[in-house]
Amino acid sequence: MAETNRSNFSSSSLSLEAISSGKVRDIYRITKDRLLLVTTDRISAFDRVLGTVPYKGQVLNQLTAWWMEQTRSIIPNHMLDLPDENAMVVKQADPLTIEVIIRGYITGVTKTALWYRYNLGERNIYGHQLPEGLKKNQELPSPLITPTTKGGPSGHDERLTVDQVVTEGHLDAHLWDQVQKAALALFKYGQQVALQAGLILVDTKYEFGKLPDGSIVLIDEIHTPDSSRFWLANSYQERFGAADEPENYDKEFLRLEYAKLDYRGEGEPPEMPKGLWNQVSDRYIDLYEKLTGQGFFPGETPVSPRLTANLKKSNYLD
């Protein structure tokens, strides 16, 4: 996209009951059993918000909606309506206390990443015994589930083994088994769709919630460049053989730029070139178009008045 006329949407303010404001999404209550998720352009890495990326919120919201429509046959989800490019109406679900991360490759620069831990000399990571001799960005024999607790007030996720989810009382065995099977099925399907689009789905994060009737649904987001790593498939083998970083279409691009300056979330983040945020925006938009096969059409800006008007039009606001 051109360098001009890009809009940043950093926060929302609506005449609804505000439930929470996370690293990326602002959550409001519409009714007792309906919530409004507003996805902003805020971008987080290393467990902190680093800035805003133009149109990122719209990409995440619309891409999640697209994936949720594709995966309803694998597991139901909480999506009900998409009243605005940056907003989704969802069923009220009690989030499970565990985030399910699935890794198909050994990679990453954050302190919780498989490669970061492996490169420090660890071989038993998240309860999985990894062999000697693995190289960065190598495909694993089979996808690994590496659960974490949700950050909570500290904002930091705590690593768990698969067994600890049950032994420490986070989830009961039956529920955890159900969640793992759903996550692996979603990941397998996501990898198939990504490959058809010329991409590799490297790893991802899923969140699940429980409805009042006890059923489990997929919540939050799915297979977005925020929650997942994607690499360009046709250049992967050559770049892996040359020990070069894969061509990525996710926020790993941003993580790597910070890592070059030896920043991994501790202390004040370094100042980054303004053009970097537009480069991230271009990658997010390109990924959206590759996966969906649809063009990306930026919503009218500024976002806030458009959002309010669309919510009123859909009778979610008076």
Tab-separated table of C-alpha atoms in Angstrom, residues 15-293:
chain	number	residue	atom	x	y	z
A	15	SER	CA	-21.290	3.957	25.397
A	16	LEU	CA	-21.390	0.314	26.443
A	17	GLU	CA	-20.218	-1.376	29.619
A	18	ALA	CA	-16.458	-1.794	29.252
A	19	ILE	CA	-15.364	-5.271	30.375
A	20	SER	CA	-11.638	-5.166	29.670
A	21	SER	CA	-8.934	-3.729	27.460
A	22	GLY	CA	-6.220	-6.209	26.513
A	23	LYS	CA	-3.076	-5.887	24.464
A	24	VAL	CA	-5.088	-5.755	21.236
A	25	ARG	CA	-8.842	-5.987	21.920
A	26	ASP	CA	-11.311	-3.847	23.842
A	27	ILE	CA	-14.272	-5.849	25.165
A	28	TYR	CA	-17.742	-4.455	25.896
A	29	ARG	CA	-20.974	-5.984	27.144
A	30	ILE	CA	-24.039	-5.697	24.912
A	31	THR	CA	-26.402	-7.977	26.856
A	32	LYS	CA	-26.089	-10.606	29.557
A	33	ASP	CA	-24.925	-13.223	27.054
A	34	ARG	CA	-23.510	-11.073	24.229
A	35	LEU	CA	-20.169	-9.266	24.069
A	36	LEU	CA	-18.603	-6.885	21.572
A	37	LEU	CA	-14.932	-7.403	20.689
A	38	VAL	CA	-13.260	-4.364	19.147
A	39	THR	CA	-9.911	-5.147	17.547
A	40	THR	CA	-7.514	-2.206	17.538
A	41	ASP	CA	-4.255	-1.651	15.668
A	42	ARG	CA	-2.181	-2.151	18.807
A	43	ILE	CA	0.604	-4.701	18.380
A	44	SER	CA	2.211	-6.632	21.205
A	45	ALA	CA	5.378	-8.685	21.371
A	46	PHE	CA	7.563	-9.829	24.234
A	47	ASP	CA	4.468	-9.572	26.471
A	48	ARG	CA	4.030	-5.827	25.967
A	49	VAL	CA	2.395	-3.355	23.563
A	50	LEU	CA	5.037	-1.855	21.286
A	51	GLY	CA	2.975	0.433	19.058
A	52	THR	CA	0.273	0.427	16.391
A	53	VAL	CA	0.221	-1.050	12.897
A	54	PRO	CA	-2.114	0.544	10.321
A	55	TYR	CA	-5.160	-1.606	9.464
A	56	LYS	CA	-3.937	-4.432	11.684
A	57	GLY	CA	-7.181	-4.525	13.675
A	58	GLN	CA	-9.285	-4.836	10.550
A	59	VAL	CA	-7.076	-7.631	9.193
A	60	LEU	CA	-7.269	-9.583	12.453
A	61	ASN	CA	-11.017	-9.147	12.827
A	62	GLN	CA	-11.938	-10.060	9.269
A	63	LEU	CA	-9.411	-12.902	8.994
A	64	THR	CA	-10.636	-14.425	12.262
A	65	ALA	CA	-14.215	-14.220	10.991
A	66	TRP	CA	-13.172	-15.961	7.758
A	67	TRP	CA	-11.410	-18.779	9.615
A	68	MET	CA	-14.269	-19.204	12.073
A	69	GLU	CA	-16.679	-19.739	9.206
A	70	GLN	CA	-14.317	-22.341	7.709
A	71	THR	CA	-13.807	-24.313	10.932
A	72	ARG	CA	-17.291	-24.591	12.449
A	73	SER	CA	-17.400	-28.270	11.472
A	74	ILE	CA	-14.273	-28.935	13.580
A	75	ILE	CA	-15.433	-27.072	16.681
A	76	PRO	CA	-18.133	-24.418	17.265
A	77	ASN	CA	-16.984	-20.862	17.973
A	78	HIS	CA	-18.369	-17.809	19.699
A	79	MET	CA	-18.871	-15.558	16.633
A	80	LEU	CA	-22.377	-14.208	16.012
A	81	ASP	CA	-22.078	-11.067	13.886
A	82	LEU	CA	-19.578	-8.726	12.228
A	83	PRO	CA	-21.174	-5.266	12.440
A	84	ASP	CA	-17.973	-3.377	11.527
A	85	GLU	CA	-14.588	-4.058	9.948
A	86	ASN	CA	-13.005	-3.844	13.422
A	87	ALA	CA	-15.752	-5.386	15.553
A	88	MET	CA	-17.282	-8.778	16.261
A	89	VAL	CA	-20.335	-9.680	18.345
A	90	VAL	CA	-19.800	-12.945	20.217
A	91	LYS	CA	-21.502	-15.272	22.678
A	92	GLN	CA	-20.494	-14.829	26.290
A	93	ALA	CA	-18.164	-17.737	27.148
A	94	ASP	CA	-16.043	-18.291	30.231
A	95	PRO	CA	-12.452	-18.469	28.925
A	96	LEU	CA	-10.470	-21.525	29.921
A	97	THR	CA	-7.403	-20.658	31.964
A	98	ILE	CA	-5.047	-22.342	29.480
A	99	GLU	CA	-3.798	-21.074	26.122
A	100	VAL	CA	-3.043	-23.902	23.705
A	101	ILE	CA	0.055	-23.301	21.611
A	102	ILE	CA	0.857	-25.774	18.829
A	103	ARG	CA	4.297	-25.770	17.245
A	104	GLY	CA	5.097	-27.488	13.950
A	105	TYR	CA	8.651	-26.158	13.669
A	106	ILE	CA	11.426	-25.272	16.105
A	107	THR	CA	11.834	-21.524	15.834
A	108	GLY	CA	11.336	-18.189	17.600
A	109	VAL	CA	13.270	-15.470	19.445
A	110	THR	CA	11.042	-14.855	22.471
A	111	LYS	CA	12.009	-16.403	25.791
A	112	THR	CA	9.134	-18.919	25.586
A	113	ALA	CA	9.995	-20.015	22.027
A	114	LEU	CA	11.209	-23.555	21.388
A	115	TRP	CA	14.372	-22.485	19.559
A	116	TYR	CA	15.295	-19.911	22.191
A	117	ARG	CA	15.104	-22.547	24.935
A	118	TYR	CA	16.774	-25.220	22.782
A	119	ASN	CA	19.631	-22.887	21.838
A	120	LEU	CA	20.264	-22.297	25.557
A	121	GLY	CA	20.901	-26.019	25.911
A	122	GLU	CA	17.505	-27.228	27.123
A	123	ARG	CA	16.327	-30.524	25.650
A	124	ASN	CA	13.234	-31.205	27.768
A	125	ILE	CA	10.989	-28.278	26.902
A	126	TYR	CA	7.340	-28.084	27.955
A	127	GLY	CA	7.678	-31.764	28.909
A	128	HIS	CA	8.743	-32.788	25.401
A	129	GLN	CA	12.147	-34.470	25.034
A	130	LEU	CA	13.797	-33.046	21.927
A	131	PRO	CA	16.687	-34.786	20.146
A	132	GLU	CA	20.170	-33.383	19.655
A	133	GLY	CA	21.141	-31.752	16.393
A	134	LEU	CA	18.011	-29.785	15.560
A	135	LYS	CA	18.522	-26.617	13.528
A	136	LYS	CA	16.612	-23.368	13.795
A	137	ASN	CA	13.411	-23.342	11.714
A	138	GLN	CA	13.457	-27.130	11.210
A	139	GLU	CA	10.158	-29.004	10.932
A	140	LEU	CA	9.386	-31.180	13.940
A	141	PRO	CA	8.470	-34.876	13.451
A	142	SER	CA	4.947	-34.039	14.619
A	143	PRO	CA	3.272	-30.921	16.032
A	144	LEU	CA	3.836	-30.329	19.756
A	145	ILE	CA	1.285	-28.886	22.172
A	146	THR	CA	2.952	-26.452	24.568
A	147	PRO	CA	0.310	-25.014	26.907
A	148	THR	CA	0.693	-21.858	28.980
A	149	THR	CA	-1.366	-20.215	31.670
A	150	LYS	CA	-2.933	-16.900	30.765
A	151	GLY	CA	-0.927	-13.887	31.834
A	152	GLY	CA	-3.395	-12.453	34.323
A	153	PRO	CA	-2.471	-9.282	36.221
A	154	SER	CA	1.271	-9.748	35.610
A	155	GLY	CA	0.765	-9.996	31.857
A	156	HIS	CA	3.224	-12.886	31.691
A	157	ASP	CA	2.300	-16.400	30.600
A	158	GLU	CA	3.669	-19.347	32.575
A	159	ARG	CA	4.902	-22.411	30.709
A	160	LEU	CA	3.319	-25.776	31.495
A	161	THR	CA	3.731	-29.343	30.350
A	162	VAL	CA	0.748	-31.179	28.888
A	163	ASP	CA	0.538	-33.273	32.076
A	164	GLN	CA	0.672	-30.237	34.391
A	165	VAL	CA	-2.565	-28.886	32.923
A	166	VAL	CA	-4.372	-31.727	34.712
A	167	THR	CA	-2.055	-32.489	37.659
A	168	GLU	CA	-2.030	-28.849	38.769
A	169	GLY	CA	-5.810	-28.603	38.446
A	170	HIS	CA	-6.089	-26.139	35.575
A	171	LEU	CA	-8.502	-28.394	33.625
A	172	ASP	CA	-9.948	-31.848	34.235
A	173	ALA	CA	-8.625	-34.732	32.130
A	174	HIS	CA	-11.731	-35.125	29.958
A	175	LEU	CA	-11.934	-31.433	29.108
A	176	TRP	CA	-8.200	-31.178	28.414
A	177	ASP	CA	-8.375	-34.177	26.093
A	178	GLN	CA	-11.267	-32.558	24.229
A	179	VAL	CA	-9.360	-29.290	23.883
A	180	GLN	CA	-6.172	-30.969	22.638
A	181	LYS	CA	-8.026	-32.953	19.975
A	182	ALA	CA	-9.814	-29.827	18.737
A	183	ALA	CA	-6.571	-27.827	18.665
A	184	LEU	CA	-4.691	-30.484	16.689
A	185	ALA	CA	-7.560	-30.778	14.193
A	186	LEU	CA	-7.668	-26.996	13.741
A	187	PHE	CA	-3.905	-26.881	13.218
A	188	LYS	CA	-3.962	-29.688	10.651
A	189	TYR	CA	-6.719	-27.938	8.714
A	190	GLY	CA	-4.941	-24.583	8.995
A	191	GLN	CA	-1.733	-26.064	7.588
A	192	GLN	CA	-3.650	-27.532	4.633
A	193	VAL	CA	-5.333	-24.223	3.795
A	194	ALA	CA	-2.077	-22.299	4.247
A	195	LEU	CA	-0.173	-24.640	1.915
A	196	GLN	CA	-2.811	-24.184	-0.779
A	197	ALA	CA	-2.131	-20.444	-0.453
A	198	GLY	CA	1.626	-20.960	-0.794
A	199	LEU	CA	2.278	-20.596	2.934
A	200	ILE	CA	3.445	-22.713	5.854
A	201	LEU	CA	1.504	-22.443	9.113
A	202	VAL	CA	4.435	-22.787	11.505
A	203	ASP	CA	2.788	-22.483	14.898
A	204	THR	CA	-0.258	-20.913	16.459
A	205	LYS	CA	-2.179	-20.169	19.634
A	206	TYR	CA	-5.783	-21.145	20.363
A	207	GLU	CA	-8.092	-20.053	23.154
A	208	PHE	CA	-11.247	-21.870	24.179
A	209	GLY	CA	-14.224	-20.986	26.331
A	210	LYS	CA	-17.148	-22.717	27.996
A	211	LEU	CA	-20.749	-21.724	27.266
A	212	PRO	CA	-23.421	-21.799	30.003
A	213	ASP	CA	-24.580	-25.223	28.759
A	214	GLY	CA	-21.073	-26.599	29.350
A	215	SER	CA	-20.090	-26.916	25.692
A	216	ILE	CA	-16.631	-25.817	24.544
A	217	VAL	CA	-16.159	-23.219	21.808
A	218	LEU	CA	-13.236	-21.566	20.080
A	219	ILE	CA	-12.858	-17.927	21.151
A	220	ASP	CA	-10.612	-14.894	20.581
A	221	GLU	CA	-8.843	-15.282	17.205
A	222	ILE	CA	-7.642	-18.021	14.888
A	223	HIS	CA	-4.758	-18.309	12.406
A	224	THR	CA	-4.008	-14.594	12.260
A	225	PRO	CA	-0.530	-13.061	11.874
A	226	ASP	CA	-0.787	-12.068	15.550
A	227	SER	CA	-1.526	-15.538	16.898
A	228	SER	CA	0.425	-17.560	14.328
A	229	ARG	CA	3.638	-17.740	12.354
A	230	PHE	CA	3.415	-18.081	8.577
A	231	TRP	CA	6.312	-18.624	6.172
A	232	LEU	CA	6.428	-18.469	2.395
A	233	ALA	CA	6.434	-22.109	1.274
A	234	ASN	CA	8.295	-21.944	-2.048
A	235	SER	CA	11.448	-20.395	-0.553
A	236	TYR	CA	11.507	-22.275	2.743
A	237	GLN	CA	13.761	-25.220	1.805
A	238	GLU	CA	16.372	-23.081	0.071
A	239	ARG	CA	16.529	-20.566	2.893
A	240	PHE	CA	16.585	-23.287	5.554
A	241	GLY	CA	19.476	-24.984	3.768
A	242	ALA	CA	21.380	-21.702	3.694
A	243	ALA	CA	20.602	-21.035	7.395
A	244	ASP	CA	18.684	-17.906	6.367
A	245	GLU	CA	15.486	-16.799	8.062
A	246	PRO	CA	12.315	-17.861	6.200
A	247	GLU	CA	10.248	-15.195	4.509
A	248	ASN	CA	7.635	-14.515	7.167
A	249	TYR	CA	4.141	-13.053	7.040
A	250	ASP	CA	3.448	-12.361	10.689
A	251	LYS	CA	4.697	-10.286	13.593
A	252	GLU	CA	7.864	-12.371	13.822
A	253	PHE	CA	9.192	-9.805	11.345
A	254	LEU	CA	8.773	-7.173	14.054
A	255	ARG	CA	10.200	-9.441	16.778
A	256	LEU	CA	13.305	-10.066	14.684
A	257	GLU	CA	13.857	-6.339	14.147
A	258	TYR	CA	13.784	-5.779	17.910
A	259	ALA	CA	15.955	-8.850	18.518
A	260	LYS	CA	18.600	-7.386	16.184
A	261	LEU	CA	18.881	-4.588	18.744
A	262	ASP	CA	19.109	-7.194	21.519
A	263	TYR	CA	15.674	-6.306	22.856
A	264	ARG	CA	13.406	-9.091	24.144
A	265	GLY	CA	10.986	-7.210	26.344
A	266	GLU	CA	13.126	-6.017	29.230
A	267	GLY	CA	13.355	-2.296	29.917
A	268	GLU	CA	12.345	0.507	27.568
A	269	PRO	CA	11.976	-0.648	23.951
A	270	PRO	CA	14.280	1.019	21.421
A	271	GLU	CA	12.972	3.600	18.972
A	272	MET	CA	12.184	2.005	15.616
A	273	PRO	CA	11.981	3.609	12.136
A	274	LYS	CA	8.475	4.847	11.296
A	275	GLY	CA	8.511	2.916	8.032
A	276	LEU	CA	8.791	-0.351	9.956
A	277	TRP	CA	5.141	-0.186	11.041
A	278	ASN	CA	3.982	0.194	7.427
A	279	GLN	CA	6.122	-2.791	6.424
A	280	VAL	CA	4.364	-4.873	9.081
A	281	SER	CA	1.010	-3.558	7.821
A	282	ASP	CA	1.840	-4.638	4.260
A	283	ARG	CA	2.693	-8.158	5.426
A	284	TYR	CA	-0.549	-8.478	7.389
A	285	ILE	CA	-2.611	-7.335	4.421
A	286	ASP	CA	-0.727	-9.588	2.009
A	287	LEU	CA	-1.282	-12.582	4.292
A	288	TYR	CA	-5.015	-11.834	4.496
A	289	GLU	CA	-5.282	-11.768	0.720
A	290	LYS	CA	-3.226	-14.936	0.238
A	291	LEU	CA	-5.236	-16.983	2.743
A	292	THR	CA	-8.729	-15.787	1.866
A	293	GLY	CA	-8.222	-15.281	-1.854
